[in-house]
Amino acid sequence: MGKIYMTACMKGGCAKTVTTYNLAYSLQKLGKKVLAVDFDSQANLTTCFGIEDPAAVPVTIGHLMMNRLEDEEVPDPPEFIQSRNSVDFISSSMMLSAVDSKLRME
């Protein structure tokens, strides 16, 4: 059974992204299978994984969440799970802000 670890704090600049990035690679080095998910519309973790233009990623966590909210089909995992140095991740983008707005209206 997999474990879920979450790094969260409402304050900016408290090392959430760096902690998540380092934790992902540390767990991978210990032989664990890792899926890091960037739930920040600023997409800082996404850029840490080497994605220079998060807006150009066709399917991000924001798209997946919007698909679920609108009862649309979710793409197959190879369409949204990327890998860098044996760590899998799901990118974020500004689309997550649209999800936030939609959730507020619900």
XYZ file of N, CA and C in Angstrom:
318
model
N 0.839 -1.177 0.000
C 0.000 0.000 0.000
C 0.884 1.241 0.000
N 0.545 2.195 -0.838
C 1.304 3.433 -0.930
C 1.013 4.370 0.228
N 1.915 5.286 0.458
C 1.742 6.316 1.479
C 1.656 7.662 0.790
N 0.895 8.552 1.372
C 0.764 9.902 0.843
C 1.393 10.861 1.848
N 2.316 11.669 1.348
C 2.923 12.715 2.153
C 2.526 14.043 1.537
N 2.184 15.004 2.376
C 1.787 16.305 1.875
C 2.602 17.384 2.582
N 3.082 18.333 1.810
C 3.787 19.473 2.364
C 2.885 20.681 2.167
N 2.468 21.302 3.259
C 1.525 22.411 3.140
C 1.764 23.470 4.205
N 1.478 24.689 3.835
C 1.515 25.829 4.753
C 0.863 26.987 3.994
N 0.079 27.772 4.654
C -0.588 28.884 3.980
C 0.382 30.025 3.672
N 1.495 30.086 4.393
C 2.468 31.154 4.210
C 3.370 30.843 3.016
N 3.681 31.833 2.235
C 4.623 31.655 1.142
C 6.054 31.718 1.653
N 6.973 31.130 0.909
C 8.385 31.232 1.234
C 8.843 30.406 2.415
N 8.114 29.348 2.748
C 8.516 28.533 3.904
C 9.090 27.175 3.479
N 9.557 27.079 2.238
C 10.293 25.911 1.722
C 9.444 24.688 1.410
N 8.172 24.878 1.095
C 7.323 23.745 0.727
C 7.833 23.067 -0.544
N 8.135 23.863 -1.557
C 8.563 23.314 -2.842
C 9.894 22.599 -2.727
N 10.865 23.222 -2.109
C 12.194 22.617 -1.956
C 12.107 21.345 -1.118
N 11.309 21.370 -0.068
C 11.138 20.185 0.774
C 10.525 19.044 -0.030
N 9.495 19.348 -0.793
C 8.832 18.323 -1.603
C 9.785 17.746 -2.639
N 10.504 18.610 -3.321
C 11.464 18.191 -4.350
C 12.544 17.282 -3.755
N 13.134 17.710 -2.649
C 14.185 16.915 -2.010
C 13.648 15.613 -1.427
N 12.457 15.647 -0.867
C 11.839 14.444 -0.335
C 11.571 13.436 -1.447
N 11.083 13.914 -2.576
C 10.805 13.022 -3.714
C 12.074 12.292 -4.157
N 13.157 13.034 -4.322
C 14.404 12.405 -4.758
C 15.023 11.538 -3.666
N 14.881 11.921 -2.411
C 15.412 11.103 -1.318
C 14.677 9.767 -1.234
N 13.360 9.809 -1.342
C 12.584 8.565 -1.319
C 12.926 7.689 -2.519
N 13.119 8.306 -3.684
C 13.493 7.546 -4.875
C 14.844 6.866 -4.667
N 15.785 7.562 -4.054
C 17.111 6.993 -3.776
C 17.021 5.814 -2.806
N 15.994 5.817 -1.956
C 15.767 4.704 -1.033
C 15.022 3.545 -1.689
N 14.769 3.673 -2.987
C 14.105 2.601 -3.734
C 12.602 2.694 -3.777
N 12.050 3.784 -3.325
C 10.590 3.963 -3.334
C 10.143 4.501 -4.687
N 8.952 4.115 -5.079
C 8.334 4.666 -6.288
C 7.626 5.948 -5.860
N 7.932 7.042 -6.545
C 7.451 8.357 -6.115
C 6.637 9.021 -7.222
N 5.512 9.604 -6.819
C 4.726 10.466 -7.703
C 4.548 11.791 -6.974
N 5.207 12.831 -7.447
C 5.068 14.170 -6.870
C 4.008 14.921 -7.666
N 3.109 15.590 -6.968
C 2.039 16.329 -7.627
C 2.146 17.797 -7.213
N 2.241 18.670 -8.197
C 2.352 20.107 -7.952
C 0.948 20.702 -7.875
N 0.516 21.047 -6.661
C -0.813 21.633 -6.463
C -0.742 23.137 -6.245
N 0.220 23.791 -6.871
C 0.391 25.234 -6.738
C 0.258 25.867 -8.121
N -0.630 26.835 -8.264
C -0.848 27.452 -9.581
C 0.381 28.218 -10.076
N 1.330 28.519 -9.183
C 2.572 29.158 -9.616
C 3.520 28.156 -10.266
N 3.260 26.871 -10.095
C 3.992 25.779 -10.747
C 5.491 25.772 -10.442
N 5.866 26.145 -9.248
C 7.287 26.153 -8.902
C 7.895 24.756 -8.868
N 7.161 23.776 -8.344
C 7.686 22.406 -8.341
C 7.832 21.899 -9.774
N 6.911 22.268 -10.620
C 6.970 21.890 -12.030
C 8.250 22.425 -12.677
N 8.575 23.667 -12.401
C 9.804 24.229 -12.969
C 11.043 23.591 -12.345
N 10.964 23.187 -11.080
C 12.088 22.465 -10.465
C 12.367 21.156 -11.205
N 11.328 20.543 -11.730
C 11.496 19.306 -12.487
C 11.917 19.564 -13.935
N 12.202 20.811 -14.273
C 12.765 21.125 -15.582
C 11.784 21.566 -16.646
N 10.535 21.798 -16.289
C 9.543 22.278 -17.251
C 9.646 23.799 -17.283
N 10.194 24.342 -18.353
C 10.426 25.787 -18.438
C 9.155 26.595 -18.674
N 8.189 26.003 -19.379
C 6.942 26.710 -19.673
C 5.750 25.856 -19.240
N 5.348 25.928 -17.966
C 4.228 25.112 -17.486
C 2.937 25.316 -18.276
N 2.740 26.510 -18.835
C 1.526 26.776 -19.614
C 1.469 25.944 -20.885
N 2.614 25.448 -21.338
C 2.665 24.644 -22.563
C 2.403 23.161 -22.316
N 2.326 22.750 -21.053
C 2.045 21.348 -20.737
C 0.574 21.094 -21.038
N 0.270 20.118 -21.908
C -1.116 19.934 -22.344
C -2.084 19.460 -21.264
N -1.614 18.621 -20.340
C -2.495 18.127 -19.277
C -1.768 18.256 -17.944
N -2.320 19.097 -17.065
C -1.752 19.314 -15.738
C -2.766 18.882 -14.680
N -2.382 19.014 -13.421
C -3.309 18.666 -12.337
C -4.566 19.536 -12.415
N -4.435 20.769 -12.858
C -5.603 21.637 -13.023
C -6.576 21.097 -14.058
N -6.037 20.615 -15.181
C -6.887 20.024 -16.218
C -7.599 18.772 -15.686
N -6.855 17.946 -14.953
C -7.448 16.721 -14.410
C -8.571 17.037 -13.439
N -8.342 18.023 -12.576
C -9.381 18.396 -11.620
C -10.593 18.996 -12.316
N -10.360 19.818 -13.331
C -11.475 20.408 -14.079
C -12.281 19.319 -14.787
N -11.587 18.334 -15.341
C -12.284 17.211 -15.977
C -13.198 16.504 -14.985
N -12.714 16.301 -13.776
C -13.523 15.633 -12.757
C -14.720 16.505 -12.349
N -14.489 17.811 -12.192
C -15.573 18.719 -11.800
C -16.670 18.782 -12.847
N -16.295 18.670 -14.105
C -17.258 18.763 -15.205
C -17.689 17.394 -15.719
N -17.398 16.347 -14.955
C -17.763 14.968 -15.306
C -17.292 14.581 -16.702
N -16.114 15.042 -17.057
C -15.512 14.671 -18.332
C -14.514 13.546 -18.112
N -14.192 12.851 -19.186
C -13.262 11.740 -19.105
C -11.852 12.246 -18.784
N -11.180 11.523 -17.902
C -9.795 11.850 -17.532
C -8.868 11.122 -18.500
N -7.848 11.800 -19.019
C -6.919 11.154 -19.946
C -6.170 9.997 -19.275
N -5.560 9.171 -20.082
C -4.752 8.069 -19.563
C -3.502 8.624 -18.877
N -3.033 7.972 -17.815
C -1.865 8.459 -17.066
C -0.634 8.836 -17.904
N -0.289 8.108 -18.958
C 0.891 8.544 -19.732
C 0.753 9.943 -20.339
N -0.474 10.462 -20.413
C -0.686 11.790 -20.964
C -0.393 12.905 -19.954
N -0.355 12.567 -18.653
C -0.123 13.617 -17.663
C 0.976 13.309 -16.645
N 1.423 12.073 -16.578
C 2.523 11.748 -15.668
C 3.834 11.836 -16.441
N 4.714 12.702 -15.959
C 6.034 12.859 -16.564
C 7.066 12.265 -15.616
N 8.272 12.073 -16.095
C 9.313 11.499 -15.259
C 10.630 12.223 -15.478
N 11.335 12.486 -14.385
C 12.675 13.072 -14.425
C 13.531 12.314 -13.429
N 14.606 11.721 -13.901
C 15.550 11.007 -13.020
C 14.848 10.003 -12.109
N 13.934 9.246 -12.673
C 13.199 8.177 -11.978
C 12.181 8.671 -10.954
N 11.860 9.944 -10.967
C 10.781 10.466 -10.122
C 9.646 10.893 -11.046
N 8.474 10.311 -10.843
C 7.299 10.689 -11.624
C 6.658 11.917 -10.994
N 6.053 12.750 -11.845
C 5.375 13.939 -11.321
C 4.243 14.357 -12.243
N 3.284 15.066 -11.646
C 2.186 15.677 -12.396
C 2.365 17.179 -12.266
N 2.458 17.838 -13.405
C 2.707 19.281 -13.452
C 1.495 20.093 -13.033
N 1.772 21.343 -12.741
C 0.733 22.315 -12.465
C 0.854 23.457 -13.466
N -0.130 24.329 -13.454
C -0.114 25.535 -14.291
C -1.162 26.495 -13.733
N -1.325 27.611 -14.406
C -2.345 28.582 -13.986
C -3.762 28.014 -14.083
N -3.921 26.900 -14.780
C -5.232 26.249 -14.878
C -5.782 25.934 -13.484
N -4.886 25.723 -12.539
C -5.319 25.432 -11.172
C -6.085 26.610 -10.572
N -5.782 27.817 -10.993
C -6.531 28.994 -10.530
C -7.969 28.944 -11.029
N -8.164 28.458 -12.251
C -9.525 28.309 -12.790
C -10.303 27.272 -11.996
N -9.632 26.212 -11.581
C -10.283 25.191 -10.757
C -10.711 25.799 -9.422
N -9.815 26.590 -8.834
C -10.123 27.248 -7.572
C -11.361 28.127 -7.707
N -11.432 28.902 -8.790
C -12.593 29.759 -9.023
C -13.872 28.949 -9.185
N -13.775 27.859 -9.931
C -14.952 27.025 -10.153
C -15.422 26.389 -8.845
N -14.476 25.953 -8.026
C -14.858 25.375 -6.740
C -15.528 26.398 -5.828
N -15.077 27.625 -5.887
C -15.706 28.682 -5.076
C -17.138 28.938 -5.514
N -17.393 28.817 -6.820
C -18.754 29.038 -7.335
C -19.670 27.865 -7.027
N -19.104 26.680 -6.865
C -19.920 25.506 -6.561
C -20.440 25.667 -5.174
